[in-house]
Amino acid sequence: MRAHSFHPTTLREYDIRGIIGETLGETDAEAIGRGFGTIVRRRGGSNVVVGHDGRESSPHLARALLKGLAASGCTVTSIGLGPTGMLYFAVAELGVDAGIMITGSHNPPDYNGFKMLFADRPFYGDDIRALGAAAAGGDWDESGVEGEIRSVDLLGRYVERLVEGSRCRPFRIGWDAGNGATGEALERLVQLLPGEHHTLFTSIESDFPNHHPDPTVPENLVDLQRLVAEKGLDFGLAFDGDGDRIGAIDSEGRIVWGDQLLSILAVPVLKELPGATVIADVKASQALFDQIEALGGKPLMWKTGHSLIKAKMQETGAPLAGEMSGHIFFRHRWYGFDDGLYAAVRLIEAVGDSGRSLAELKSALPAIVNTPEMRIPCSEERKFEVVDEILGRLKQAGADVNDTDGARVNTIDGWWLLRASNTQDALVARAEAKDEAALSRLLQRIDGQLELSGLRRAG
């Protein structure tokens, strides 16, 4: 392999992702290995760890990736099938220079992708663009040194580390792995936790036969809600396809959204670390930022995206961060990365420490009305242009707009957001208001801006 050109839609802001057989395949995986391995070697490193999720294409991509990494002269450790959190754990635990996780995350079964990281910082943005440019020019290590490939079973060590130092009280909990990569780790985890545990869909299956593994979509939580109701459980927890995101419902079956979870998780962290910075993405409720401030913390609104959040955590020293999508990042007692299973352990702790039920904690949150994430189909080539158009119109009109990541607009009714997704061909919208009438007016503003750019919101 002398050079390689990636499909332009696969090089995303914080990962490489595409459709198997259309925009992404084994040749791409080998090229990623050659390119990433070369970058690691030129940084003075040589050891890379690789993991993969349960998609049908993942083992095939893994073999090609390992081949490319070895051809670049790297020593490669394969940890096999498991959640993304186990890959992040392996990078820290094994003391290697870098890692790559092969996963399509919450995308449909025909998608897959690559999340990359250095041991000392995330790999994203300009790093990914540089990898693509180097591949197109064939700028790879050509020393002829062939690296070693070996395998290590880390699952047991990873699960034990999830509960190390934890102080969980016994609860009756339902768990839904969604047939994603957390399945086996979850079954081991519940054996180490106090209380009573009921698991759903822990067999790892590439076609997700029961429901799609995305806990931000309400219909994907129906099975978990039924389980909690039928058995009278305290709450339920769910995960996405690669296990780096968490979803939750309380004993009444109500969804506890990502920003609400972060609000609950921030309480014990800020009690131990008063004045600390807590980061949330632009999709989070204003109530969260107000709550962090009320707890004596420093709220910081930042861009959506796991690599972007992790980089900001490093820059600010924040012990905790989160996204509306259910990515929760702990540097406090953890490694600074997002792991749904670890977030679950910390949530069990936080609920127990509060002396209240998860339902009581949710009910105590400010009474506001908001939308879930709304996705408006928009081509990869067009989505960022649309956001720029909308920002231009808003600024010209003198609107109160935050352009940290897309357009977050403050009005007397509340706020609305429109940004380009970094993982799908779509725009993401959200709005929050004081009442339903105000929310309706905000949605009209979103619709008006979309129509000016030739788009419509479904429904």
Coordinates of C-alpha atoms in Angstrom, one line a residue:
M1 CA 0.0 0.0 0.0
R2 CA 1.7 3.2 -1.3
A3 CA -1.1 5.7 -0.7
H4 CA -4.8 5.8 0.1
S5 CA -7.6 8.3 -0.3
F6 CA -10.5 8.1 2.3
H7 CA -14.1 8.9 1.3
P8 CA -14.4 12.6 2.3
T9 CA -17.5 12.0 4.4
T10 CA -15.7 9.6 6.7
L11 CA -13.2 12.0 8.2
R12 CA -15.3 13.5 11.1
E13 CA -14.3 16.0 13.7
Y14 CA -13.6 13.4 16.4
D15 CA -13.5 10.1 14.7
I16 CA -13.5 8.3 11.3
R17 CA -16.9 6.8 10.5
G18 CA -18.8 5.5 7.4
I19 CA -21.0 2.9 5.8
I20 CA -19.5 -0.5 5.4
G21 CA -19.1 -1.4 1.7
E22 CA -19.9 2.1 0.6
T23 CA -17.7 4.7 2.3
L24 CA -15.6 2.5 4.6
G25 CA -13.9 -0.9 4.3
E26 CA -10.9 -3.0 5.2
T27 CA -8.6 -1.1 2.9
D28 CA -9.4 2.0 4.8
A29 CA -8.8 0.2 8.1
E30 CA -5.3 -0.9 6.9
A31 CA -4.6 2.7 5.8
I32 CA -5.7 4.0 9.2
G33 CA -3.3 1.6 10.8
R34 CA -0.4 2.7 8.6
G35 CA -1.1 6.4 9.1
F36 CA -1.9 6.3 12.9
G37 CA 1.1 4.0 13.5
T38 CA 3.4 6.3 11.7
I39 CA 2.1 9.3 13.7
V40 CA 2.7 7.3 17.0
R41 CA 6.2 6.4 15.9
R42 CA 7.1 9.9 14.9
R43 CA 6.0 11.1 18.4
G44 CA 8.5 8.7 19.8
G45 CA 6.1 5.9 20.7
S46 CA 5.5 2.4 19.4
N47 CA 2.8 0.7 21.5
V48 CA -0.8 0.8 20.4
V49 CA -3.8 -1.0 21.9
V50 CA -6.9 -2.0 19.8
G51 CA -10.4 -3.0 20.7
H52 CA -13.6 -3.5 18.8
D53 CA -17.4 -3.6 19.3
G54 CA -19.8 -6.4 18.4
R55 CA -20.7 -5.3 14.8
E56 CA -20.4 -7.9 12.1
S57 CA -17.8 -5.8 10.3
S58 CA -15.7 -5.1 13.4
P59 CA -13.5 -8.2 13.5
H60 CA -12.7 -7.8 9.8
L61 CA -11.8 -4.2 10.2
A62 CA -9.7 -5.1 13.3
R63 CA -7.6 -7.6 11.3
A64 CA -6.9 -5.0 8.6
L65 CA -6.1 -2.3 11.2
L66 CA -3.7 -4.6 13.1
K67 CA -1.9 -5.3 9.8
G68 CA -1.5 -1.6 9.1
L69 CA -0.3 -0.8 12.5
A70 CA 2.3 -3.7 12.5
A71 CA 3.5 -2.6 9.0
S72 CA 4.2 0.9 10.5
G73 CA 6.5 -0.8 13.1
C74 CA 4.2 -0.6 16.1
T75 CA 3.8 -3.2 18.8
V76 CA 0.1 -3.8 18.9
T77 CA -2.0 -5.2 21.8
S78 CA -5.4 -6.5 20.8
I79 CA -8.0 -6.6 23.7
G80 CA -10.7 -8.0 21.4
L81 CA -14.4 -7.5 21.9
G82 CA -15.7 -5.1 24.6
P83 CA -17.0 -1.6 25.3
T84 CA -15.1 1.6 24.4
G85 CA -14.5 2.2 28.1
M86 CA -12.4 -0.9 28.3
L87 CA -10.2 0.3 25.4
Y88 CA -9.7 3.7 27.2
F89 CA -9.0 1.7 30.4
A90 CA -6.4 -0.4 28.5
V91 CA -4.5 2.7 27.3
A92 CA -4.2 3.9 30.9
E93 CA -3.7 0.5 32.5
L94 CA -1.1 -0.9 30.1
G95 CA 0.9 2.3 29.8
V96 CA 0.8 2.3 26.0
D97 CA 1.3 5.3 23.7
A98 CA -2.1 5.2 22.0
G99 CA -5.3 3.3 21.3
I100 CA -7.9 2.7 18.6
M101 CA -11.5 1.5 19.2
I102 CA -13.4 0.1 16.2
T103 CA -17.1 1.0 16.7
G104 CA -20.1 2.3 15.0
S105 CA -21.4 3.5 18.4
H106 CA -25.1 4.3 18.1
N107 CA -25.3 4.3 14.3
P108 CA -27.2 1.7 12.3
P109 CA -25.7 -1.8 11.9
D110 CA -24.2 -1.0 8.5
Y111 CA -22.0 1.7 9.9
N112 CA -18.7 1.4 11.6
G113 CA -15.8 3.7 12.6
F114 CA -12.6 4.3 14.5
K115 CA -12.0 6.3 17.7
M116 CA -8.4 7.2 18.2
L117 CA -6.5 8.6 21.2
F118 CA -3.0 9.3 22.4
A119 CA -2.2 8.4 26.0
D120 CA -1.7 12.0 26.8
R121 CA -4.5 13.7 24.8
P122 CA -7.4 13.0 22.4
F123 CA -6.9 12.5 18.7
Y124 CA -9.4 14.6 16.7
G125 CA -9.9 17.6 14.4
D126 CA -6.6 18.6 12.8
D127 CA -5.1 15.2 13.8
I128 CA -7.7 13.4 11.7
R129 CA -7.4 15.7 8.8
A130 CA -3.6 15.3 8.9
L131 CA -4.0 11.5 8.9
G132 CA -6.1 11.8 5.8
A133 CA -3.7 14.1 4.0
A134 CA -0.7 11.9 4.9
A135 CA -2.5 8.8 3.5
A136 CA -3.3 10.6 0.3
G137 CA 0.3 11.4 -0.1
G138 CA 1.6 8.0 1.0
D139 CA 3.5 9.7 3.9
W140 CA 3.9 6.6 6.0
D141 CA 6.7 4.9 7.9
E142 CA 8.8 2.9 5.3
S143 CA 11.5 1.6 7.6
G144 CA 10.6 -2.0 6.9
V145 CA 10.4 -2.8 10.6
E146 CA 7.4 -5.2 11.2
G147 CA 5.8 -4.8 14.6
E148 CA 4.5 -7.5 16.9
I149 CA 0.8 -8.3 17.4
R150 CA -0.3 -9.9 20.7
S151 CA -3.6 -10.4 22.5
V152 CA -4.5 -9.6 26.1
D153 CA -7.7 -10.4 28.1
L154 CA -8.5 -7.3 30.2
L155 CA -12.2 -7.8 30.8
G156 CA -11.8 -9.0 34.4
R157 CA -9.4 -6.3 35.4
Y158 CA -11.6 -3.7 33.8
V159 CA -14.7 -4.7 35.6
E160 CA -12.9 -4.9 38.9
R161 CA -11.6 -1.4 38.4
L162 CA -15.1 -0.1 37.8
V163 CA -16.1 -0.8 41.4
E164 CA -12.7 -0.2 43.0
G165 CA -13.2 2.2 45.9
S166 CA -16.9 2.5 45.2
R167 CA -19.4 2.9 48.1
C168 CA -22.6 1.8 46.4
R169 CA -25.7 1.1 48.5
P170 CA -28.0 -1.7 47.6
F171 CA -30.7 -0.9 45.1
R172 CA -33.0 -2.9 42.9
I173 CA -31.9 -2.0 39.4
G174 CA -32.8 -2.9 35.8
W175 CA -30.1 -2.9 33.2
D176 CA -30.4 -2.8 29.4
A177 CA -27.3 -3.5 27.3
G178 CA -29.3 -3.3 24.0
N179 CA -27.2 -6.2 22.6
G180 CA -24.3 -3.9 22.4
A181 CA -20.7 -4.3 23.4
T182 CA -21.3 -3.8 27.1
G183 CA -23.1 -7.2 27.5
E184 CA -20.5 -9.4 29.0
A185 CA -18.9 -6.7 31.1
L186 CA -22.3 -5.7 32.4
E187 CA -23.1 -9.3 33.5
R188 CA -19.8 -9.4 35.4
L189 CA -20.4 -6.0 36.9
V190 CA -23.7 -6.7 38.5
Q191 CA -22.2 -9.7 40.3
L192 CA -19.9 -7.2 42.1
L193 CA -22.6 -4.7 43.1
P194 CA -24.8 -4.9 46.2
G195 CA -28.5 -5.1 45.7
E196 CA -30.8 -6.9 43.2
H197 CA -30.1 -6.7 39.5
H198 CA -32.1 -7.6 36.4
T199 CA -30.4 -7.5 33.0
L200 CA -31.9 -7.2 29.5
F201 CA -30.3 -8.0 26.1
T202 CA -26.7 -8.7 27.3
S203 CA -25.9 -11.1 24.4
I204 CA -23.7 -9.1 22.0
E205 CA -25.5 -9.3 18.6
S206 CA -24.5 -7.3 15.5
D207 CA -28.0 -6.6 14.2
F208 CA -29.4 -5.3 17.6
P209 CA -32.6 -7.6 17.3
N210 CA -34.5 -6.1 20.3
H211 CA -34.1 -2.4 19.8
H212 CA -31.5 0.1 18.6
P213 CA -28.9 0.8 21.3
D214 CA -29.3 4.5 21.6
P215 CA -30.7 5.5 25.1
T216 CA -31.4 9.1 24.0
V217 CA -34.3 7.8 21.9
P218 CA -37.4 7.2 24.1
E219 CA -38.7 4.2 22.2
N220 CA -35.4 2.4 22.9
L221 CA -36.2 2.6 26.6
V222 CA -39.6 0.9 26.4
D223 CA -38.3 -2.5 27.4
L224 CA -36.4 -1.1 30.3
Q225 CA -39.5 0.9 31.5
R226 CA -41.6 -2.3 31.3
L227 CA -39.0 -4.2 33.4
V228 CA -38.8 -1.5 36.0
A229 CA -42.6 -1.3 36.3
E230 CA -43.2 -5.1 36.3
K231 CA -40.7 -5.7 39.1
G232 CA -41.1 -2.5 41.0
L233 CA -37.4 -1.6 40.7
D234 CA -35.8 1.6 42.0
F235 CA -34.5 2.7 38.6
G236 CA -33.2 1.4 35.2
L237 CA -30.0 2.0 33.3
A238 CA -29.2 1.6 29.6
F239 CA -26.2 1.9 27.3
D240 CA -25.5 2.7 23.7
G241 CA -23.8 0.3 21.2
D242 CA -20.3 0.7 22.4
G243 CA -21.1 1.5 26.0
D244 CA -19.6 5.0 26.3
R245 CA -23.0 6.6 26.9
I246 CA -25.6 6.0 29.7
G247 CA -29.4 6.4 29.8
A248 CA -31.6 6.2 32.9
I249 CA -35.2 6.0 33.9
D250 CA -36.6 6.4 37.4
S251 CA -39.0 4.2 39.3
E252 CA -41.9 6.0 37.6
G253 CA -40.5 5.2 34.1
R254 CA -39.5 8.8 33.5
I255 CA -36.4 9.4 31.5
V256 CA -33.6 11.1 33.4
W257 CA -31.8 13.0 30.6
G258 CA -28.0 13.4 30.3
D259 CA -27.9 16.9 31.7
Q260 CA -30.1 15.9 34.6
L261 CA -27.8 13.0 35.4
L262 CA -24.9 15.4 35.3
S263 CA -26.7 17.6 37.8
I264 CA -27.1 14.7 40.2
L265 CA -23.5 13.5 39.7
A266 CA -22.1 16.9 40.3
V267 CA -23.4 17.1 43.9
P268 CA -20.9 14.7 45.6
V269 CA -18.1 15.8 43.3
L270 CA -18.5 19.5 44.2
K271 CA -18.9 18.6 47.8
E272 CA -15.5 17.0 47.8
L273 CA -14.0 19.5 45.4
P274 CA -15.7 22.9 46.1
G275 CA -15.2 25.5 43.4
A276 CA -14.3 23.0 40.7
T277 CA -15.2 23.4 37.0
V278 CA -17.9 21.2 35.6
I279 CA -18.3 21.2 31.8
A280 CA -21.5 20.5 29.8
D281 CA -22.1 20.8 26.1
V282 CA -24.2 23.4 24.4
K283 CA -27.3 21.1 24.3
A284 CA -27.6 21.0 28.1
S285 CA -30.3 22.8 30.1
Q286 CA -29.7 26.2 31.5
A287 CA -31.0 24.7 34.8
L288 CA -27.8 22.5 34.9
F289 CA -25.5 25.5 34.6
D290 CA -27.5 27.3 37.3
Q291 CA -27.4 24.2 39.5
I292 CA -23.6 23.9 39.2
E293 CA -23.2 27.5 40.2
A294 CA -25.6 27.1 43.1
L295 CA -23.5 24.1 44.3
G296 CA -20.4 26.4 44.4
G297 CA -18.9 25.0 41.1
K298 CA -17.9 26.8 38.0
P299 CA -20.1 25.9 35.0
L300 CA -18.5 25.9 31.6
M301 CA -20.5 25.5 28.4
W302 CA -18.5 23.8 25.6
K303 CA -18.7 22.1 22.2
T304 CA -20.5 18.8 21.7
G305 CA -18.1 15.8 21.0
H306 CA -16.3 13.4 23.3
S307 CA -12.8 14.4 22.1
L308 CA -13.6 18.1 22.4
I309 CA -14.9 17.7 25.9
K310 CA -11.9 15.6 27.0
A311 CA -9.5 18.2 25.6
K312 CA -11.3 20.9 27.5
M313 CA -11.2 18.8 30.7
Q314 CA -7.4 18.6 30.3
E315 CA -7.1 22.3 29.7
T316 CA -9.3 23.3 32.7
G317 CA -8.6 20.5 35.1
A318 CA -12.3 19.9 35.4
P319 CA -13.1 16.7 37.4
L320 CA -16.5 16.1 35.8
A321 CA -18.1 16.8 32.4
G322 CA -21.1 15.6 30.5
E323 CA -23.2 15.8 27.4
M324 CA -26.9 15.8 26.8
S325 CA -26.4 12.6 24.8
G326 CA -25.3 10.7 28.0
H327 CA -21.5 10.9 27.7
I328 CA -20.3 11.4 31.3
F329 CA -16.6 12.1 31.9
F330 CA -15.0 11.6 35.2
R331 CA -11.5 12.7 36.1
H332 CA -12.4 12.5 39.8
R333 CA -11.3 9.0 40.8
W334 CA -11.1 7.9 37.2
Y335 CA -9.1 8.6 34.0
G336 CA -11.0 11.5 32.4
F337 CA -12.8 9.6 29.7
D338 CA -16.5 8.7 29.1
D339 CA -17.6 5.2 30.2
G340 CA -21.3 4.4 30.6
L341 CA -20.7 1.5 33.0
Y342 CA -18.5 3.6 35.3
A343 CA -21.0 6.5 35.1
A344 CA -23.6 3.9 36.2
V345 CA -21.6 3.0 39.3
R346 CA -21.1 6.7 40.2
L347 CA -24.9 7.3 39.7
I348 CA -25.7 4.5 42.1
E349 CA -23.3 6.0 44.6
A350 CA -24.7 9.5 44.1
V351 CA -28.3 8.4 44.6
G352 CA -27.4 6.4 47.7
D353 CA -25.4 9.4 49.2
S354 CA -28.4 11.7 48.6
G355 CA -30.7 9.7 50.9
R356 CA -33.4 10.1 48.3
S357 CA -34.7 8.0 45.4
L358 CA -33.8 8.8 41.8
A359 CA -37.5 9.7 41.3
E360 CA -37.3 12.2 44.1
L361 CA -34.1 13.7 42.7
K362 CA -35.7 14.1 39.3
S363 CA -38.8 15.6 40.8
A364 CA -36.7 18.2 42.7
L365 CA -35.2 19.5 39.5
P366 CA -36.5 22.8 38.1
A367 CA -39.9 22.6 36.3
I368 CA -39.1 23.5 32.7
V369 CA -40.3 22.3 29.4
N370 CA -37.9 21.3 26.6
T371 CA -37.6 19.1 23.5
P372 CA -35.5 16.1 23.1
E373 CA -32.8 16.2 20.5
M374 CA -34.4 16.8 17.1
R375 CA -32.5 15.6 14.0
I376 CA -33.1 17.3 10.7
P377 CA -31.7 15.3 7.7
C378 CA -29.1 17.3 5.9
S379 CA -26.2 16.2 3.7
E380 CA -22.6 16.1 4.9
E381 CA -21.7 18.7 2.4
R382 CA -24.5 21.1 3.3
K383 CA -25.0 20.8 7.1
F384 CA -22.1 23.2 8.2
E385 CA -23.1 25.7 5.5
V386 CA -26.6 25.8 6.9
V387 CA -25.4 26.6 10.4
D388 CA -23.1 29.4 9.0
E389 CA -26.1 30.9 7.1
I390 CA -28.2 30.9 10.2
L391 CA -25.5 32.4 12.4
G392 CA -25.0 35.1 9.8
R393 CA -28.7 36.0 9.8
L394 CA -28.9 36.0 13.6
K395 CA -25.9 38.2 14.1
Q396 CA -27.1 40.6 11.5
A397 CA -30.4 40.8 13.3
G398 CA -28.7 41.5 16.6
A399 CA -29.8 38.2 18.3
D400 CA -28.3 37.1 21.6
V401 CA -26.5 34.1 20.1
N402 CA -23.7 31.9 21.5
D403 CA -21.7 30.4 18.7
T404 CA -19.5 28.0 20.7
D405 CA -20.9 25.1 18.7
G406 CA -23.6 26.0 16.2
A407 CA -26.1 28.6 17.2
R408 CA -27.5 28.7 20.8
V409 CA -30.0 31.6 20.9
N410 CA -31.3 33.2 24.1
T411 CA -34.7 34.9 24.1
I412 CA -37.2 36.0 26.6
D413 CA -39.0 32.7 26.1
G414 CA -35.9 30.6 26.8
W415 CA -33.3 29.3 24.4
W416 CA -33.0 27.3 21.2
L417 CA -30.1 25.5 19.5
L418 CA -29.2 24.4 16.0
R419 CA -25.9 22.8 15.3
A420 CA -24.4 20.3 12.8
S421 CA -24.0 16.7 13.9
N422 CA -20.5 15.4 13.8
T423 CA -21.6 11.8 13.5
Q424 CA -24.6 11.9 11.1
D425 CA -25.8 13.6 8.0
A426 CA -28.1 15.8 10.1
L427 CA -28.6 19.1 12.0
V428 CA -29.4 18.8 15.7
A429 CA -32.0 21.1 17.2
R430 CA -33.2 21.6 20.8
A431 CA -35.2 24.2 22.7
E432 CA -36.1 24.9 26.3
A433 CA -38.7 27.3 27.7
K434 CA -40.7 28.3 30.8
D435 CA -44.0 26.8 29.5
E436 CA -45.5 25.1 26.5
A437 CA -46.6 28.3 24.8
A438 CA -43.1 29.7 25.0
L439 CA -41.6 26.4 23.7
S440 CA -44.0 26.6 20.7
R441 CA -42.7 30.1 19.9
L442 CA -39.1 28.9 20.1
L443 CA -39.9 26.0 17.7
Q444 CA -41.4 28.5 15.3
R445 CA -38.1 30.4 15.3
I446 CA -36.2 27.2 14.5
D447 CA -38.6 26.3 11.7
G448 CA -38.3 29.8 10.3
Q449 CA -34.5 29.7 10.2
L450 CA -34.6 26.2 8.6
E451 CA -37.0 27.3 5.9
L452 CA -34.8 30.2 5.0
S453 CA -32.1 27.7 4.3
G454 CA -34.4 25.4 2.4
L455 CA -35.0 22.8 5.1
R456 CA -37.9 21.6 7.2
R457 CA -38.2 19.9 10.6
A458 CA -40.2 16.7 10.5
G459 CA -43.5 16.9 12.4

